[in-house]
Short mmCIF file of C-alpha atoms and ligand atoms in Angstrom, two decimals:
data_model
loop_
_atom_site.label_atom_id
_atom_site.label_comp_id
_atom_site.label_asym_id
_atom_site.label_seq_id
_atom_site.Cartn_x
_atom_site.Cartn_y
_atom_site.Cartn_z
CA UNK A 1 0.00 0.00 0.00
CA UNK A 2 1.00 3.89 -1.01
CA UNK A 3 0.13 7.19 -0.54
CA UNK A 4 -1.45 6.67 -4.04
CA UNK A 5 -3.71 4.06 -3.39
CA UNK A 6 -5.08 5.88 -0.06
CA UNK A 7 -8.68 6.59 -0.76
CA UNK A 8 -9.91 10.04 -1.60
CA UNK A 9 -12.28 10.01 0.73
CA UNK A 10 -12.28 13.09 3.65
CA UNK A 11 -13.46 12.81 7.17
CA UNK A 12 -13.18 17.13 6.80
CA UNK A 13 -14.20 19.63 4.91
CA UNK A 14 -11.11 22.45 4.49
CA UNK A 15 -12.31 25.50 6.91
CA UNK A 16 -11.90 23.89 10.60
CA UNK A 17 -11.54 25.36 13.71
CA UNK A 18 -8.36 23.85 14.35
CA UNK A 19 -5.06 26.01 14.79
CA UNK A 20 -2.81 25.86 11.68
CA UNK A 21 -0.65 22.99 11.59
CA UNK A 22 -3.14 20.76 14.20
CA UNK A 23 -2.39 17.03 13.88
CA UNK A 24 -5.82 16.04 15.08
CA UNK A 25 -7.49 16.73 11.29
CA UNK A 26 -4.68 14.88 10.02
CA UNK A 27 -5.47 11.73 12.08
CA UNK A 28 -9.23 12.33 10.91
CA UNK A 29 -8.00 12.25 7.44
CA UNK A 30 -6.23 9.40 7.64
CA UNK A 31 -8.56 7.13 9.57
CA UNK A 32 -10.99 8.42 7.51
CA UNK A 33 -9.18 6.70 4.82
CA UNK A 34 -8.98 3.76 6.29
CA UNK A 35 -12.62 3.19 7.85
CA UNK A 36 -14.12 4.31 4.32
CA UNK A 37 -17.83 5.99 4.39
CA UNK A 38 -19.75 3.20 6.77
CA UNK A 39 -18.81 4.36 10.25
CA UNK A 40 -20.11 6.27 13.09
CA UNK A 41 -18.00 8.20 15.08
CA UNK A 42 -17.85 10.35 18.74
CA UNK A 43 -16.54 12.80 20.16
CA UNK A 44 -16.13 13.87 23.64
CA UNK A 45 -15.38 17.05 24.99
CA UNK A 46 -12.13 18.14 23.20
CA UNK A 47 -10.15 20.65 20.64
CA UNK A 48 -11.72 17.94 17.86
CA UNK A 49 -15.05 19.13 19.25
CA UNK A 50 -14.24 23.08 19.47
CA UNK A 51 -12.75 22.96 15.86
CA UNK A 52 -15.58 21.23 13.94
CA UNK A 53 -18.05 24.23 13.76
CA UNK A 54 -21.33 25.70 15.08
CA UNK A 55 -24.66 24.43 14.09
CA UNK A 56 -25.70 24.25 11.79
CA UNK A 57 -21.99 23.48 10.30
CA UNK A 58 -19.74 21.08 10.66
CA UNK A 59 -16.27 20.40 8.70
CA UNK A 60 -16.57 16.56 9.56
CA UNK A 61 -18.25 14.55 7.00
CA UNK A 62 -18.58 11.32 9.23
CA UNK A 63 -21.70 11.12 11.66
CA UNK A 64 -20.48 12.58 14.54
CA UNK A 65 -22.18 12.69 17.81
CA UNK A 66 -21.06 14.98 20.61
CA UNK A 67 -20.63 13.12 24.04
CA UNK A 68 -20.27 14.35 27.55
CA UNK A 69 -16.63 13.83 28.36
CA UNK A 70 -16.69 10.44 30.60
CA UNK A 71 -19.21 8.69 28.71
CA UNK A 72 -16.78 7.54 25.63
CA UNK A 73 -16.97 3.99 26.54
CA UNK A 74 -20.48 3.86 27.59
CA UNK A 75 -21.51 5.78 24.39
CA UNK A 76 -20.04 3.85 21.75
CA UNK A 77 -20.41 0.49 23.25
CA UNK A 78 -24.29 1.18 23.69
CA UNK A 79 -24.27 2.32 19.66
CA UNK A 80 -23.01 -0.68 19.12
CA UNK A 81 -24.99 -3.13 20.93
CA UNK A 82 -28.48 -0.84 19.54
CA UNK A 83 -27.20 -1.29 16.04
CA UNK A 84 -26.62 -5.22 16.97
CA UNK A 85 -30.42 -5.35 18.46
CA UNK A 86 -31.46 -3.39 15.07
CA UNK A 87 -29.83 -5.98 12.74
CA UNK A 88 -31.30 -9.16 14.85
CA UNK A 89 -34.85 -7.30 14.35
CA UNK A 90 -34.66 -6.84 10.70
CA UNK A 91 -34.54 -3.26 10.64
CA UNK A 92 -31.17 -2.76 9.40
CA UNK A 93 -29.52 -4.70 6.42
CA UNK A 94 -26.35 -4.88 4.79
CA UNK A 95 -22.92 -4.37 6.34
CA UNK A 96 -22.27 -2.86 10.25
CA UNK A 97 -21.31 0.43 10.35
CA UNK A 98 -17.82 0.65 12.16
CA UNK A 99 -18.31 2.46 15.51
CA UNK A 100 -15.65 4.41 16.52
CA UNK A 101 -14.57 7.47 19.27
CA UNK A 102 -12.03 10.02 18.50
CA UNK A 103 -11.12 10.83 22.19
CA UNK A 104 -8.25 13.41 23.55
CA UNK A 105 -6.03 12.20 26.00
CA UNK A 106 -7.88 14.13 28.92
CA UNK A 107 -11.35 11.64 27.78
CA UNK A 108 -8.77 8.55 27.61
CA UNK A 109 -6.15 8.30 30.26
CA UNK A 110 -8.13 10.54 32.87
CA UNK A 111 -11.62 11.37 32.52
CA UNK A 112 -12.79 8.58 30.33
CA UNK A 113 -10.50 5.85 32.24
CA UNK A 114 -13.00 3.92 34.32
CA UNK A 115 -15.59 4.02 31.46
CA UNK A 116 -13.69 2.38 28.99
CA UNK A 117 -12.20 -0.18 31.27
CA UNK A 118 -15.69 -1.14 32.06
CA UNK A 119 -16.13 -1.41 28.12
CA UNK A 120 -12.50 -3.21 27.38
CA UNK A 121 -14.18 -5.84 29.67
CA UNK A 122 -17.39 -6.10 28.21
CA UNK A 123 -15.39 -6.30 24.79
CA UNK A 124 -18.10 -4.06 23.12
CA UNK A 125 -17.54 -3.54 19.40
CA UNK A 126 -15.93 -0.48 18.42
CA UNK A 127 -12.66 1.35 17.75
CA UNK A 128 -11.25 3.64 20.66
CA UNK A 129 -9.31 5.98 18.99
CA UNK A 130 -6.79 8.19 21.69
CA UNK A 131 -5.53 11.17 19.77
CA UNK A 132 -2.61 12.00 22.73
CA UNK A 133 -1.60 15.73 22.45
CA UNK A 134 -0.19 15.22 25.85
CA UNK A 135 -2.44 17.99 27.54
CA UNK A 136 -6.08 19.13 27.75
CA UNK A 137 -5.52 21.37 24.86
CA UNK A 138 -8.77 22.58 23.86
CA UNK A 139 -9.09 24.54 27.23
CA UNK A 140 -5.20 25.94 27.60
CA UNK A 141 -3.22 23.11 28.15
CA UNK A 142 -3.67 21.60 31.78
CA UNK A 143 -1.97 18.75 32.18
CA UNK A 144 -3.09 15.22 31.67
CA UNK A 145 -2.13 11.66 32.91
CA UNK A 146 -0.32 12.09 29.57
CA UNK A 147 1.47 14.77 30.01
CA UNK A 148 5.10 13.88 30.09
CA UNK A 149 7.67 14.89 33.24
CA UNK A 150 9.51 18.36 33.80
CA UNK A 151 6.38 19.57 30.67
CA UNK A 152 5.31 23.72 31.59
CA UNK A 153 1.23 23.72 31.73
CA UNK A 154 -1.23 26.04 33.54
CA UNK A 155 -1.85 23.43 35.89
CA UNK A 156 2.00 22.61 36.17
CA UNK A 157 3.77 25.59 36.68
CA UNK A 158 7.04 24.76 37.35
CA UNK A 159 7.22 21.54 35.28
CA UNK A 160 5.17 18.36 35.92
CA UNK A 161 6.25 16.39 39.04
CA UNK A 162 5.84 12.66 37.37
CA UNK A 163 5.27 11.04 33.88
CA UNK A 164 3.07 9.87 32.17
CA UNK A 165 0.78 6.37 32.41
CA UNK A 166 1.58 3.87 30.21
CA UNK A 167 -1.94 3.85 28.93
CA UNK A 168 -1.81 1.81 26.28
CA UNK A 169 -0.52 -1.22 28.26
CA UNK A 170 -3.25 -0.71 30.68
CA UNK A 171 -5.29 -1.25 27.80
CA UNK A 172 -3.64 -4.57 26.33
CA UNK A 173 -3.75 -5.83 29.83
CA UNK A 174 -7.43 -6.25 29.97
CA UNK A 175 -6.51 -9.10 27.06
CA UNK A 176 -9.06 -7.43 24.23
CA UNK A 177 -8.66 -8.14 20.41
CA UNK A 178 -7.11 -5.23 19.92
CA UNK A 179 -4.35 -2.28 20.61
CA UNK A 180 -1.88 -0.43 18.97
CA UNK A 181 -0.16 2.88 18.99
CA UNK A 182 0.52 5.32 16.39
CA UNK A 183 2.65 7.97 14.85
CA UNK A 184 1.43 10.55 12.25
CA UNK A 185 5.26 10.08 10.82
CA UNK A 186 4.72 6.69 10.06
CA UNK A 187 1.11 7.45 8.31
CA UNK A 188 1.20 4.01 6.59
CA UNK A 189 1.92 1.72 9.65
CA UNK A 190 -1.31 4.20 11.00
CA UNK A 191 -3.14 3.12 8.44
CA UNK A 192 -2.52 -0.66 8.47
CA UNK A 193 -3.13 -0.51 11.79
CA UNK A 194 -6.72 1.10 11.45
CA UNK A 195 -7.38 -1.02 8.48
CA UNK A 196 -6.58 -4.13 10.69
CA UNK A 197 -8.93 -3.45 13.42
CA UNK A 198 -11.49 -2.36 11.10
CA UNK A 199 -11.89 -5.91 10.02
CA UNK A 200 -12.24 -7.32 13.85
CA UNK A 201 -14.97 -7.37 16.23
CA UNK A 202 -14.82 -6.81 19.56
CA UNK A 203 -12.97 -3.84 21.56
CA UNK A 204 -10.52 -2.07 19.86
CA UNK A 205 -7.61 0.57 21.18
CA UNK A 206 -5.61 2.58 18.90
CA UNK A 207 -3.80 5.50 20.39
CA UNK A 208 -1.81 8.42 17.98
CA UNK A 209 0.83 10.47 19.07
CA UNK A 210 -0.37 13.74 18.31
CA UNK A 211 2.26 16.82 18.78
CA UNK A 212 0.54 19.43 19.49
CA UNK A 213 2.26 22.99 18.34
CA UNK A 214 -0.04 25.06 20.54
CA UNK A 215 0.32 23.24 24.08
CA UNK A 216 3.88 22.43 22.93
CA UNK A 217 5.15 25.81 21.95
CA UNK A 218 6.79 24.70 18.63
CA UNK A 219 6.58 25.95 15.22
CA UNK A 220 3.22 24.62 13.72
CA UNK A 221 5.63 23.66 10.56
CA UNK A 222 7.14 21.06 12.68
CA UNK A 223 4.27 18.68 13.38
CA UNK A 224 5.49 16.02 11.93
CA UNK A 225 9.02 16.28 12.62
CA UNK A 226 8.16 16.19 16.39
CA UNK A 227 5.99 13.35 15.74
CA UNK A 228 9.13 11.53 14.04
CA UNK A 229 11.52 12.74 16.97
CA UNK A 230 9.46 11.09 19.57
CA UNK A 231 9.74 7.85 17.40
CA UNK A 232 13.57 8.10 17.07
CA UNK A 233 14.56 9.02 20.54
CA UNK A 234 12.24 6.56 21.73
CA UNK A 235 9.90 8.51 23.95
CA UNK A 236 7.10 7.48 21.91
CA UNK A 237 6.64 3.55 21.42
CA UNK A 238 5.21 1.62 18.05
CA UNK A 239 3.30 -1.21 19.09
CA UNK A 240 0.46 -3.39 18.56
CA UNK A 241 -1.04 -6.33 20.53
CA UNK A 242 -3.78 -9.03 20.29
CA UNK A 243 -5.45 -10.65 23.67
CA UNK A 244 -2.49 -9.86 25.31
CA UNK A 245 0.19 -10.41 23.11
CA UNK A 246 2.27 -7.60 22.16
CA UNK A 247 4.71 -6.97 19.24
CA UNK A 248 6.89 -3.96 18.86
CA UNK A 249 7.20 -2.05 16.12
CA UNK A 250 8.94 -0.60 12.71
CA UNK A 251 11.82 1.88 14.64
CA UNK A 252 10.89 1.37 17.92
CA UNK A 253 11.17 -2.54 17.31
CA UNK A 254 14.66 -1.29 16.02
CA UNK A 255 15.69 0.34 18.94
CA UNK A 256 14.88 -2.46 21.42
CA UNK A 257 16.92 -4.70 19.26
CA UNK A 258 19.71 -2.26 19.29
CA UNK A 259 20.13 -1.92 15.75
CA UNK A 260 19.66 1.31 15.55
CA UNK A 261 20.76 4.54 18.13
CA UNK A 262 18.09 6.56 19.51
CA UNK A 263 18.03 10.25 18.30
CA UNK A 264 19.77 12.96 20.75
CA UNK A 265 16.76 13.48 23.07
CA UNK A 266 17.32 17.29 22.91
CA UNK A 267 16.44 17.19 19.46
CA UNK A 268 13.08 16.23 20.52
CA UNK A 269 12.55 18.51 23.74
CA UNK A 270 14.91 21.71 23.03
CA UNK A 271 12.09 23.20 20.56
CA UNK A 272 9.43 22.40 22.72
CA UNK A 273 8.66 25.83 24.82
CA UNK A 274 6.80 23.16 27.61
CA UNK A 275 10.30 22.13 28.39
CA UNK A 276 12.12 26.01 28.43
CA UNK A 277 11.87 26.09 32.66
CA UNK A 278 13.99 22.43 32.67
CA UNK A 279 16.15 23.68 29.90
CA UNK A 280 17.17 26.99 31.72
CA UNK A 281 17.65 25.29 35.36
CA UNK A 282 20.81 24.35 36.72
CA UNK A 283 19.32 20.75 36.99
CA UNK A 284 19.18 20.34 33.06
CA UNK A 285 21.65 17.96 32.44
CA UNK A 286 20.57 15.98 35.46
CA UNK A 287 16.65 16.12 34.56
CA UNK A 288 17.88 14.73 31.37
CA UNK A 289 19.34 12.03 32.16
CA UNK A 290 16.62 11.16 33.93
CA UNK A 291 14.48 11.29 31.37
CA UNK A 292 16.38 9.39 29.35
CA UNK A 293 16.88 6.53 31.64
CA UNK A 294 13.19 6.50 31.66
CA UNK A 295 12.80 6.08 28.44
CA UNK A 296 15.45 3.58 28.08
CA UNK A 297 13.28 1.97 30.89
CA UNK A 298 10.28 1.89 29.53
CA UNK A 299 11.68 0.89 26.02
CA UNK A 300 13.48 -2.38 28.03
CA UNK A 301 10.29 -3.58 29.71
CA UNK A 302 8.06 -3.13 26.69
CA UNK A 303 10.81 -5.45 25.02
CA UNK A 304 10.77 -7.69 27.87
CA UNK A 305 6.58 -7.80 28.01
CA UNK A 306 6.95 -8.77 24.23
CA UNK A 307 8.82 -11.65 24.69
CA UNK A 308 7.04 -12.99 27.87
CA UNK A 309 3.68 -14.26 25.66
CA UNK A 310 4.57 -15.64 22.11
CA UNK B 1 -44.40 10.52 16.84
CA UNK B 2 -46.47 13.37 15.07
CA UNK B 3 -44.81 16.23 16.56
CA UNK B 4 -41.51 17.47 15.43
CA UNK B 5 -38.56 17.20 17.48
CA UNK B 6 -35.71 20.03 16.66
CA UNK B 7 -32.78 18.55 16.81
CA UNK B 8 -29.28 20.28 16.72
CA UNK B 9 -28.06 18.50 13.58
CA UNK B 10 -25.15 20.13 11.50
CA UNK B 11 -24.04 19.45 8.15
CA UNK B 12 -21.07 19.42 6.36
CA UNK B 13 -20.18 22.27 4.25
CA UNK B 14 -16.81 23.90 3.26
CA UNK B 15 -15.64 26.80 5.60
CA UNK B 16 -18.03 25.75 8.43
CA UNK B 17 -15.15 27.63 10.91
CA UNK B 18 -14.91 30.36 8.46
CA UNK B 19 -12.47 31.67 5.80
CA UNK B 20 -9.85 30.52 7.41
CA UNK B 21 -7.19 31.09 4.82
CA UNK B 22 -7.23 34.83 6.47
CA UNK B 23 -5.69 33.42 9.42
CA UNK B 24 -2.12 32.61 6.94
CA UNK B 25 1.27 34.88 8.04
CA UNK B 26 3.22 32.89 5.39
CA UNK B 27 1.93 31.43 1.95
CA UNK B 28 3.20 27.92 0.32
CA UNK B 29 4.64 28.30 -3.37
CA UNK B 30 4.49 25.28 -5.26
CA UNK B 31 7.50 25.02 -7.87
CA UNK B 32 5.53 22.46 -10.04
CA UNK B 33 9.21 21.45 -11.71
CA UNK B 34 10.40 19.94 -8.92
CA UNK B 35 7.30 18.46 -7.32
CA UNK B 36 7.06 14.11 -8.24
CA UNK B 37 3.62 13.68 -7.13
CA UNK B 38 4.57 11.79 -3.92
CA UNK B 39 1.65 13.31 -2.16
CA UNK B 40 3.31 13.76 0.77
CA UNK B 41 2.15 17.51 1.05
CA UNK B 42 -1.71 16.08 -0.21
CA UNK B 43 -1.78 13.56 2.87
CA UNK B 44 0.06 16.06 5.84
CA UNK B 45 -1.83 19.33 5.05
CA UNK B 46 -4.34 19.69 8.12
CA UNK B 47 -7.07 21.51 6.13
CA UNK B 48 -7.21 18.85 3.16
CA UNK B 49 -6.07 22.20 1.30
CA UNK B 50 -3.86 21.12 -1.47
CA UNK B 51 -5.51 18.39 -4.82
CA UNK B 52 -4.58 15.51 -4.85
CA UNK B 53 -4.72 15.63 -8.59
CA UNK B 54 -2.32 18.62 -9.22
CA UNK B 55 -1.12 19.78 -5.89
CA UNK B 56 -3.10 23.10 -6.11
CA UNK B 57 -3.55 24.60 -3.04
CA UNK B 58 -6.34 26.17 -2.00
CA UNK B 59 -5.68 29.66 -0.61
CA UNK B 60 -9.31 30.11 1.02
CA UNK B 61 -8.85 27.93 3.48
CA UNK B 62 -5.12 27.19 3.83
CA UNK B 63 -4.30 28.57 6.70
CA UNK B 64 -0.09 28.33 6.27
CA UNK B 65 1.07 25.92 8.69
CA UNK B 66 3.93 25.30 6.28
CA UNK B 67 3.80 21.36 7.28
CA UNK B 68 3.72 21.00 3.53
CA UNK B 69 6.81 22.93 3.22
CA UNK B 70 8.92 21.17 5.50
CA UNK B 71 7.81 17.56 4.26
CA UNK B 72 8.20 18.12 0.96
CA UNK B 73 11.14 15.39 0.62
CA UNK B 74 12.11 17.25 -3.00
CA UNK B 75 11.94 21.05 -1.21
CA UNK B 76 9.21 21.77 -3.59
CA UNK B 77 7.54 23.59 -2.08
CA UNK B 78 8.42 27.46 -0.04
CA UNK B 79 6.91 29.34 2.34
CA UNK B 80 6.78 33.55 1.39
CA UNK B 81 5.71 36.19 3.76
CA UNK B 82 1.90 37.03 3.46
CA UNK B 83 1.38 40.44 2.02
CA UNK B 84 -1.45 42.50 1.54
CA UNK B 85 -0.73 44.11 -2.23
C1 LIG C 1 -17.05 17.00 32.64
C2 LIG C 1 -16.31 18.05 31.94
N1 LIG C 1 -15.23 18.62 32.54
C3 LIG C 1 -14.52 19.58 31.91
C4 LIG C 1 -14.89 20.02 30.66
C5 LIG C 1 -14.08 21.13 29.99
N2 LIG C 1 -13.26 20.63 28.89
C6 LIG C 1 -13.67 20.70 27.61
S1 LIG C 1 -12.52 20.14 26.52
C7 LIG C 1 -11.41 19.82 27.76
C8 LIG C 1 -10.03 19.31 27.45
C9 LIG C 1 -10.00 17.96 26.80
O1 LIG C 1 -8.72 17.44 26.78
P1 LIG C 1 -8.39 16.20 25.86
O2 LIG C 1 -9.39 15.12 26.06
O3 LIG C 1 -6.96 15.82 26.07
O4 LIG C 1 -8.59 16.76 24.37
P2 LIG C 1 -7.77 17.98 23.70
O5 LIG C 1 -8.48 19.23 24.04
O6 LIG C 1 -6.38 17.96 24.22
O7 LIG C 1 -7.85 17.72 22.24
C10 LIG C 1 -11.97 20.14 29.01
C11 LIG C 1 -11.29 20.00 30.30
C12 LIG C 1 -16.03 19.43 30.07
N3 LIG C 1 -16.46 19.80 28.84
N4 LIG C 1 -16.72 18.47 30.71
MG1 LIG C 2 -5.33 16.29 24.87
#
């Protein structure tokens, strides 16, 4: 599969709300792609909600229902168990519309956390889609069970105390058919990903890593460089599991192996304004070696989870 | 089930946040000789701005991110300074 053969199908109409350079439309687009006209999507509370329009307008073409911001689980999972009742009654025909949420990291890893656990469990059938911008953008960048360590937000001041939940994992852990994670730099491995779970049933988890230029404080040009950064340094993870069973990915599969070097970490976090406090203390160099340890941490035991189930 | 219920429904239309190519500082040029049609720019830009057929980018709604710019593996592509003529 190439960029050529991507479907011209759009999940937006040009003329969002969404700050120049947002990488949340360009996950719509190219999910979009991928889950073709037949699905259903939601949206909780979120900058995907602020930037689709006021009614009468919208710039998504999908049907898109708004959601109150814990509900993500609940909601979808209930849409897909009424369309299930619908089909056994004869009132719908032909093929099941793919259910799916398109959820900040606020609704995922905080907010939305006990919700879809409950769902994960119940293994209702839809995609969970976590677009991680690392913050609760939409409302100024507070930070989030996402937000990563020594990271500037309203809410953390000075730099956050502790990093972020391996969400993800959490996920895999409750053993459903499905969860992966994402990068915007690798759009293909995105899109086989969404393409794969679009052809299961059951719960699905895909989370994208989803630099935000706004919370970040980083040129909007730079999107997708960040997003590639936080692949090659290894603070972001490529991954995908099934009932349990996880397999790492493309670079990050690369990394554990050792056959490739990590980026210089300051590439990644010198740009980003979030980390200008940690970058001007006298600390720096210790702070970063922290960080790197950590991610060398969490890069080992992801390797090590992969080979405990075969 | 006779009486109407008004729902807040929206539709999809072009510009539904506006003209938002008024929000661009900096405007992509396109030098056509060097572009090879990866699509690179077509699948990055944010706003779904630029054809997929010819790479023709929609100035009503581009809002000059310059993501375009910066992927553009054959540096086909430069941002200017916006100007009001
Ligand atoms: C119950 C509830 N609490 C708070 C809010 C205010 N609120 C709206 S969007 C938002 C941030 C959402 O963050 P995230 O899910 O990460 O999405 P992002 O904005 O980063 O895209 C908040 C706190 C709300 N709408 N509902
Ligand atoms: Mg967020």
């Amino acid at each position: 599969m190439k960029i050529k053969d991507l479907s011209t199908l759009e999940y937006i109409t040009p003329g969002t709300g969404a700050c120049a350079g947002c990488p949340s439309t360009i996950g719509l687009r190219i999910i979009g792609k991928a889950l073709g006209e037949n699905a259903i999507g939601f949206l909780t509370p979120s900058c995907a909600v602020a930037s689709m329009g006021l009614t009468p307008q919208t710039c998504y073409t999908f049907p898109a229902l708004n959601i109150c911001f814990a509900s993500a689980g609940a909601s979808a999972g209930g849409a897909a168990m009424a369309l299930d009742a619908l089909y056994r009654k004869g009132k719908l025909q032909g093929e099941k519309p793919v259910v799916f949420n398109w959820v900040g990291d606020g609704g995922t890893y905080d907010i939305g956390f006990q919700g879809l656990s409950g769902s994960a469990e119940r293994n209702d059938d839809y995609i969970h889609f976590c677009y991680n911008n690392e913050a609760y953008s939409n409302t100024g960048n507070q930070r989030s069970g996402a937000t990563p360590q020594f990271a500037l937000t309203t809410t953390s001041p000075t730099g956050k105390e502790i990093g972020q939940k391996n969400m993800p994992l959490l996920m895999l852990e409750h053993r459903p058919p499905y969860v992966a994670t994402a990068s915007l730099a690798y759009p293909m491995d995105l899109y086989r990903k969404v393409e794969k779970a679009k052809n299961i049933t059951g719960f699905r988890y895909i989370e994208i890593h989803m630099p935000c230029c706004t919370s970040w404080r980083f040129p909007a040009a730079d999107t997708i460089k960040m997003s590639k950064l936080a692949v090659r340094t290894g603070a972001w993870l490529l991954w995908e599991g099934e009932y349990g069973k996880l397999t790492l990915n493309g670079v990050t599969a690369s990394l554990a192996e050792g056959r490739r070097k990590p980026a210089p970490l300051e590439n990644y976090l010198k740009p980003q304004g979030r980390f200008s406090t940690m970058f001007k203390s006298p600390d720096k160099d210790k702070h970063l070696a922290f960080i790197e340890y950590n991610i060398h941490r969490e890069l080992e035991f992801m390797a090590g989870r992969a080979k405990l189930l075969k | 089930m006779d009486k109407k219920i008004v729902q807040p429904i929206s539709r999809p239309v072009q510009g539904a946040c506006g003209v938002t190519g008024t929000w661009r500082s900096q405007r992509p040029i396109l030098d056509t000789s060097l572009c090879n049609g990866c699509l690179i720019c077509w699948l990055y830009c944010p706003e779904a701005a630029i054809s997929r057929e010819d790479r023709d980018i929609d100035f009503t709604y581009c809002k000059g991110c310059g993501i375009c710019a910066v992927e553009c593996g054959k540096k086909a592509i430069r941002m200017v300074k916006e100007e009001i003529k």
